[in-house]
mmCIF file with all atom_site columns, C-alpha atoms in Angstrom:
data_model
loop_
_atom_site.group_PDB
_atom_site.id
_atom_site.type_symbol
_atom_site.label_atom_id
_atom_site.label_alt_id
_atom_site.label_comp_id
_atom_site.label_asym_id
_atom_site.label_entity_id
_atom_site.label_seq_id
_atom_site.pdbx_PDB_ins_code
_atom_site.Cartn_x
_atom_site.Cartn_y
_atom_site.Cartn_z
_atom_site.occupancy
_atom_site.B_iso_or_equiv
_atom_site.pdbx_formal_charge
_atom_site.auth_seq_id
_atom_site.auth_comp_id
_atom_site.auth_asym_id
_atom_site.auth_atom_id
_atom_site.pdbx_PDB_model_num
ATOM 1   C CA . VAL A 1 1   ? 20.220 -13.207 -77.081  1.00 92.00 ? 226 VAL A CA 1
ATOM 2   C CA . GLN A 1 2   ? 22.908 -11.345 -77.868  1.00 95.00 ? 227 GLN A CA 1
ATOM 3   C CA . LEU A 1 3   ? 24.975 -11.207 -81.472  1.00 96.00 ? 228 LEU A CA 1
ATOM 4   C CA . GLN A 1 4   ? 28.664 -10.059 -81.453  1.00 95.00 ? 229 GLN A CA 1
ATOM 5   C CA . ALA A 1 5   ? 29.671 -10.153 -84.976  1.00 95.00 ? 230 ALA A CA 1
ATOM 6   C CA . SER A 1 6   ? 33.012 -9.836  -86.246  1.00 94.00 ? 231 SER A CA 1
ATOM 7   C CA . GLY A 1 7   ? 34.920 -9.291  -89.279  1.00 95.00 ? 232 GLY A CA 1
ATOM 8   C CA . GLY A 1 8   ? 34.143 -5.959  -90.903  1.00 94.00 ? 233 GLY A CA 1
ATOM 9   C CA . GLY A 1 9   ? 37.321 -3.578  -92.044  1.00 97.00 ? 234 GLY A CA 1
ATOM 10  C CA . LEU A 1 10  ? 39.094 -2.184  -95.369  1.00 97.00 ? 235 LEU A CA 1
ATOM 11  C CA . VAL A 1 11  ? 39.318 -3.775  -98.679  1.00 98.00 ? 236 VAL A CA 1
ATOM 12  C CA . GLN A 1 12  ? 39.830 -3.332  -101.917 1.00 98.00 ? 237 GLN A CA 1
ATOM 13  C CA . ALA A 1 13  ? 37.536 -3.619  -104.374 1.00 98.00 ? 238 ALA A CA 1
ATOM 14  C CA . GLY A 1 14  ? 37.143 -7.369  -106.480 1.00 98.00 ? 239 GLY A CA 1
ATOM 15  C CA . GLY A 1 15  ? 38.702 -8.874  -102.784 1.00 98.00 ? 240 GLY A CA 1
ATOM 16  C CA . SER A 1 16  ? 36.839 -10.802 -100.097 1.00 98.00 ? 241 SER A CA 1
ATOM 17  C CA . LEU A 1 17  ? 36.069 -10.438 -96.477  1.00 98.00 ? 242 LEU A CA 1
ATOM 18  C CA . ARG A 1 18  ? 34.083 -13.449 -93.964  1.00 98.00 ? 243 ARG A CA 1
ATOM 19  C CA . LEU A 1 19  ? 32.179 -11.459 -91.102  1.00 98.00 ? 244 LEU A CA 1
ATOM 20  C CA . SER A 1 20  ? 31.220 -13.719 -88.359  1.00 97.00 ? 245 SER A CA 1
ATOM 21  C CA . CYS A 1 21  ? 28.615 -13.679 -85.443  1.00 97.00 ? 246 CYS A CA 1
ATOM 22  C CA . ALA A 1 22  ? 28.102 -15.737 -82.695  1.00 95.00 ? 247 ALA A CA 1
ATOM 23  C CA . ALA A 1 23  ? 24.442 -15.654 -80.599  1.00 95.00 ? 248 ALA A CA 1
ATOM 24  C CA . SER A 1 24  ? 24.788 -16.142 -76.711  1.00 93.00 ? 249 SER A CA 1
ATOM 25  C CA . GLY A 1 25  ? 22.023 -15.789 -73.738  1.00 92.00 ? 250 GLY A CA 1
ATOM 26  C CA . SER A 1 26  ? 18.284 -17.563 -74.832  1.00 89.00 ? 251 SER A CA 1
ATOM 27  C CA . ILE A 1 27  ? 19.238 -18.927 -77.728  1.00 88.00 ? 252 ILE A CA 1
ATOM 28  C CA . GLY A 1 28  ? 16.796 -22.027 -77.615  1.00 87.00 ? 253 GLY A CA 1
ATOM 29  C CA . SER A 1 29  ? 14.507 -20.752 -80.101  1.00 90.00 ? 254 SER A CA 1
ATOM 30  C CA . ILE A 1 30  ? 16.374 -19.239 -82.313  1.00 93.00 ? 255 ILE A CA 1
ATOM 31  C CA . ASN A 1 31  ? 14.974 -19.960 -85.928  1.00 94.00 ? 256 ASN A CA 1
ATOM 32  C CA . SER A 1 32  ? 16.488 -17.727 -88.316  1.00 95.00 ? 257 SER A CA 1
ATOM 33  C CA . MET A 1 33  ? 20.359 -15.798 -88.693  1.00 96.00 ? 258 MET A CA 1
ATOM 34  C CA . GLY A 1 34  ? 21.097 -13.367 -90.695  1.00 97.00 ? 259 GLY A CA 1
ATOM 35  C CA . TRP A 1 35  ? 22.350 -9.789  -91.693  1.00 98.00 ? 260 TRP A CA 1
ATOM 36  C CA . TYR A 1 36  ? 21.131 -7.204  -92.821  1.00 97.00 ? 261 TYR A CA 1
ATOM 37  C CA . ARG A 1 37  ? 23.300 -3.712  -94.082  1.00 98.00 ? 262 ARG A CA 1
ATOM 38  C CA . GLN A 1 38  ? 23.166 -0.091  -94.253  1.00 97.00 ? 263 GLN A CA 1
ATOM 39  C CA . ALA A 1 39  ? 24.817 2.401   -96.602  1.00 96.00 ? 264 ALA A CA 1
ATOM 40  C CA . PRO A 1 40  ? 24.769 6.286   -96.079  1.00 91.00 ? 265 PRO A CA 1
ATOM 41  C CA . GLU A 1 41  ? 21.833 7.747   -96.573  1.00 93.00 ? 266 GLU A CA 1
ATOM 42  C CA . LYS A 1 42  ? 20.049 4.387   -97.629  1.00 94.00 ? 267 LYS A CA 1
ATOM 43  C CA . GLN A 1 43  ? 17.829 2.195   -96.490  1.00 94.00 ? 268 GLN A CA 1
ATOM 44  C CA . ARG A 1 44  ? 18.016 -0.618  -94.563  1.00 94.00 ? 269 ARG A CA 1
ATOM 45  C CA . GLU A 1 45  ? 18.561 -3.942  -96.585  1.00 95.00 ? 270 GLU A CA 1
ATOM 46  C CA . ARG A 1 46  ? 18.143 -7.130  -96.053  1.00 96.00 ? 271 ARG A CA 1
ATOM 47  C CA . VAL A 1 47  ? 21.232 -9.194  -97.131  1.00 98.00 ? 272 VAL A CA 1
ATOM 48  C CA . ALA A 1 48  ? 21.039 -12.899 -96.896  1.00 98.00 ? 273 ALA A CA 1
ATOM 49  C CA . TYR A 1 49  ? 19.787 -15.350 -94.078  1.00 97.00 ? 274 TYR A CA 1
ATOM 50  C CA . ILE A 1 50  ? 19.347 -18.586 -92.759  1.00 96.00 ? 275 ILE A CA 1
ATOM 51  C CA . THR A 1 51  ? 17.174 -21.672 -90.586  1.00 95.00 ? 276 THR A CA 1
ATOM 52  C CA . ASN A 1 52  ? 17.721 -23.512 -88.783  1.00 92.00 ? 277 ASN A CA 1
ATOM 53  C CA . ARG A 1 53  ? 17.063 -26.376 -91.970  1.00 93.00 ? 278 ARG A CA 1
ATOM 54  C CA . GLY A 1 54  ? 19.951 -24.808 -94.003  1.00 93.00 ? 279 GLY A CA 1
ATOM 55  C CA . LYS A 1 55  ? 17.082 -22.905 -96.113  1.00 95.00 ? 280 LYS A CA 1
ATOM 56  C CA . THR A 1 56  ? 18.889 -19.962 -97.477  1.00 97.00 ? 281 THR A CA 1
ATOM 57  C CA . ASN A 1 57  ? 17.575 -17.177 -99.339  1.00 96.00 ? 282 ASN A CA 1
ATOM 58  C CA . TYR A 1 58  ? 20.086 -13.610 -100.431 1.00 98.00 ? 283 TYR A CA 1
ATOM 59  C CA . ALA A 1 59  ? 19.286 -10.481 -101.800 1.00 97.00 ? 284 ALA A CA 1
ATOM 60  C CA . ASP A 1 60  ? 19.438 -10.511 -105.331 1.00 97.00 ? 285 ASP A CA 1
ATOM 61  C CA . SER A 1 61  ? 22.825 -7.619  -104.787 1.00 97.00 ? 286 SER A CA 1
ATOM 62  C CA . VAL A 1 62  ? 24.854 -10.520 -103.353 1.00 98.00 ? 287 VAL A CA 1
ATOM 63  C CA . LYS A 1 63  ? 23.319 -13.548 -105.392 1.00 98.00 ? 288 LYS A CA 1
ATOM 64  C CA . GLY A 1 64  ? 26.810 -15.566 -106.785 1.00 98.00 ? 289 GLY A CA 1
ATOM 65  C CA . ARG A 1 65  ? 28.743 -12.997 -104.488 1.00 98.00 ? 290 ARG A CA 1
ATOM 66  C CA . PHE A 1 66  ? 27.343 -13.639 -100.960 1.00 98.00 ? 291 PHE A CA 1
ATOM 67  C CA . THR A 1 67  ? 27.770 -17.213 -98.836  1.00 98.00 ? 292 THR A CA 1
ATOM 68  C CA . ILE A 1 68  ? 26.057 -17.625 -96.109  1.00 98.00 ? 293 ILE A CA 1
ATOM 69  C CA . SER A 1 69  ? 26.578 -20.169 -93.037  1.00 97.00 ? 294 SER A CA 1
ATOM 70  C CA . ARG A 1 70  ? 25.998 -21.404 -89.611  1.00 95.00 ? 295 ARG A CA 1
ATOM 71  C CA . VAL A 1 71  ? 26.760 -23.705 -86.925  1.00 91.00 ? 296 VAL A CA 1
ATOM 72  C CA . ASN A 1 72  ? 23.216 -24.408 -85.555  1.00 82.00 ? 297 ASN A CA 1
ATOM 73  C CA . ALA A 1 73  ? 25.468 -26.154 -82.362  1.00 82.00 ? 298 ALA A CA 1
ATOM 74  C CA . ASN A 1 74  ? 27.317 -23.141 -81.659  1.00 81.00 ? 299 ASN A CA 1
ATOM 75  C CA . TYR A 1 75  ? 24.592 -20.256 -83.186  1.00 92.00 ? 300 TYR A CA 1
ATOM 76  C CA . THR A 1 76  ? 27.117 -19.278 -85.278  1.00 96.00 ? 301 THR A CA 1
ATOM 77  C CA . VAL A 1 77  ? 26.753 -17.768 -88.724  1.00 97.00 ? 302 VAL A CA 1
ATOM 78  C CA . TYR A 1 78  ? 29.424 -16.604 -91.508  1.00 98.00 ? 303 TYR A CA 1
ATOM 79  C CA . LEU A 1 79  ? 28.977 -14.176 -94.273  1.00 98.00 ? 304 LEU A CA 1
ATOM 80  C CA . GLN A 1 80  ? 32.027 -14.985 -97.204  1.00 98.00 ? 305 GLN A CA 1
ATOM 81  C CA . MET A 1 81  ? 31.986 -12.164 -99.334  1.00 98.00 ? 306 MET A CA 1
ATOM 82  C CA . ASN A 1 82  ? 33.233 -12.154 -102.605 1.00 98.00 ? 307 ASN A CA 1
ATOM 83  C CA . SER A 1 83  ? 33.900 -10.147 -105.453 1.00 98.00 ? 308 SER A CA 1
ATOM 84  C CA . LEU A 1 84  ? 33.568 -6.695  -103.372 1.00 98.00 ? 309 LEU A CA 1
ATOM 85  C CA . LYS A 1 85  ? 32.165 -3.760  -104.710 1.00 98.00 ? 310 LYS A CA 1
ATOM 86  C CA . PRO A 1 86  ? 31.790 -0.545  -104.220 1.00 97.00 ? 311 PRO A CA 1
ATOM 87  C CA . GLU A 1 87  ? 28.388 -0.425  -103.228 1.00 96.00 ? 312 GLU A CA 1
ATOM 88  C CA . ASP A 1 88  ? 28.644 -3.297  -100.316 1.00 98.00 ? 313 ASP A CA 1
ATOM 89  C CA . THR A 1 89  ? 30.831 -0.257  -97.997  1.00 98.00 ? 314 THR A CA 1
ATOM 90  C CA . ALA A 1 90  ? 27.707 -0.482  -95.313  1.00 98.00 ? 315 ALA A CA 1
ATOM 91  C CA . VAL A 1 91  ? 28.011 -1.334  -91.630  1.00 98.00 ? 316 VAL A CA 1
ATOM 92  C CA . TYR A 1 92  ? 26.509 -5.091  -91.206  1.00 98.00 ? 317 TYR A CA 1
ATOM 93  C CA . TYR A 1 93  ? 24.672 -5.896  -88.630  1.00 97.00 ? 318 TYR A CA 1
ATOM 94  C CA . CYS A 1 94  ? 23.777 -9.842  -87.427  1.00 97.00 ? 319 CYS A CA 1
ATOM 95  C CA . VAL A 1 95  ? 20.232 -10.541 -86.484  1.00 97.00 ? 320 VAL A CA 1
ATOM 96  C CA . ALA A 1 96  ? 17.824 -13.402 -85.581  1.00 96.00 ? 321 ALA A CA 1
ATOM 97  C CA . SER A 1 97  ? 14.628 -14.346 -85.370  1.00 95.00 ? 322 SER A CA 1
ATOM 98  C CA . ASP A 1 98  ? 11.802 -17.310 -83.943  1.00 94.00 ? 323 ASP A CA 1
ATOM 99  C CA . TYR A 1 99  ? 10.586 -16.993 -87.738  1.00 91.00 ? 324 TYR A CA 1
ATOM 100 C CA . GLU A 1 100 ? 12.004 -19.568 -90.196  1.00 91.00 ? 325 GLU A CA 1
ATOM 101 C CA . ARG A 1 101 ? 10.862 -16.592 -92.942  1.00 86.00 ? 326 ARG A CA 1
ATOM 102 C CA . PRO A 1 102 ? 11.393 -13.170 -91.309  1.00 89.00 ? 327 PRO A CA 1
ATOM 103 C CA . ALA A 1 103 ? 9.422  -9.721  -92.124  1.00 87.00 ? 328 ALA A CA 1
ATOM 104 C CA . ILE A 1 104 ? 12.054 -6.681  -91.152  1.00 83.00 ? 329 ILE A CA 1
ATOM 105 C CA . TYR A 1 105 ? 9.677  -6.717  -88.257  1.00 84.00 ? 330 TYR A CA 1
ATOM 106 C CA . GLU A 1 106 ? 10.181 -9.752  -87.076  1.00 90.00 ? 331 GLU A CA 1
ATOM 107 C CA . TRP A 1 107 ? 13.973 -9.664  -86.269  1.00 93.00 ? 332 TRP A CA 1
ATOM 108 C CA . GLU A 1 108 ? 14.327 -9.506  -83.061  1.00 92.00 ? 333 GLU A CA 1
ATOM 109 C CA . PHE A 1 109 ? 17.749 -9.445  -82.539  1.00 95.00 ? 334 PHE A CA 1
ATOM 110 C CA . TRP A 1 110 ? 20.068 -7.054  -84.053  1.00 96.00 ? 335 TRP A CA 1
ATOM 111 C CA . GLY A 1 111 ? 23.762 -7.094  -82.748  1.00 95.00 ? 336 GLY A CA 1
ATOM 112 C CA . GLN A 1 112 ? 25.440 -3.465  -82.770  1.00 92.00 ? 337 GLN A CA 1
ATOM 113 C CA . GLY A 1 113 ? 27.069 -4.122  -86.777  1.00 93.00 ? 338 GLY A CA 1
ATOM 114 C CA . THR A 1 114 ? 30.712 -4.169  -88.237  1.00 96.00 ? 339 THR A CA 1
ATOM 115 C CA . LEU A 1 115 ? 31.509 -1.592  -90.626  1.00 97.00 ? 340 LEU A CA 1
ATOM 116 C CA . VAL A 1 116 ? 32.652 -3.174  -94.461  1.00 98.00 ? 341 VAL A CA 1
ATOM 117 C CA . THR A 1 117 ? 34.325 -0.197  -96.489  1.00 98.00 ? 342 THR A CA 1
ATOM 118 C CA . VAL A 1 118 ? 35.440 -1.492  -100.060 1.00 98.00 ? 343 VAL A CA 1
ATOM 119 C CA . SER A 1 119 ? 37.774 0.776   -101.910 1.00 97.00 ? 344 SER A CA 1
ATOM 120 C CA . SER A 1 120 ? 37.688 1.487   -105.740 1.00 93.00 ? 345 SER A CA 1
#
């Protein structure tokens, strides 16, 4: 499985960005898709994920600001990020798993990462 993410960039605080990620390859077994992020000198954090039944899960830090969605037909997942804050600055990684509620070690597939920078 290959994951190709796009949509990162530089935005001012309060602005919006939308990340996209398309899966390709042996994708038939994929259940959950989502996003992790890692800021400099910080631990990797799960941002949000969505199952193939449409169940979503968000980190407390992004609830009410970020929305995850997916198109099952082409295994594409989106992350709409609104009201961005400087602390959202990080490399965002697209992830996929065959599990419905994956623990961090159960996210088998990782994309290359896309940088989101939020200026104050």
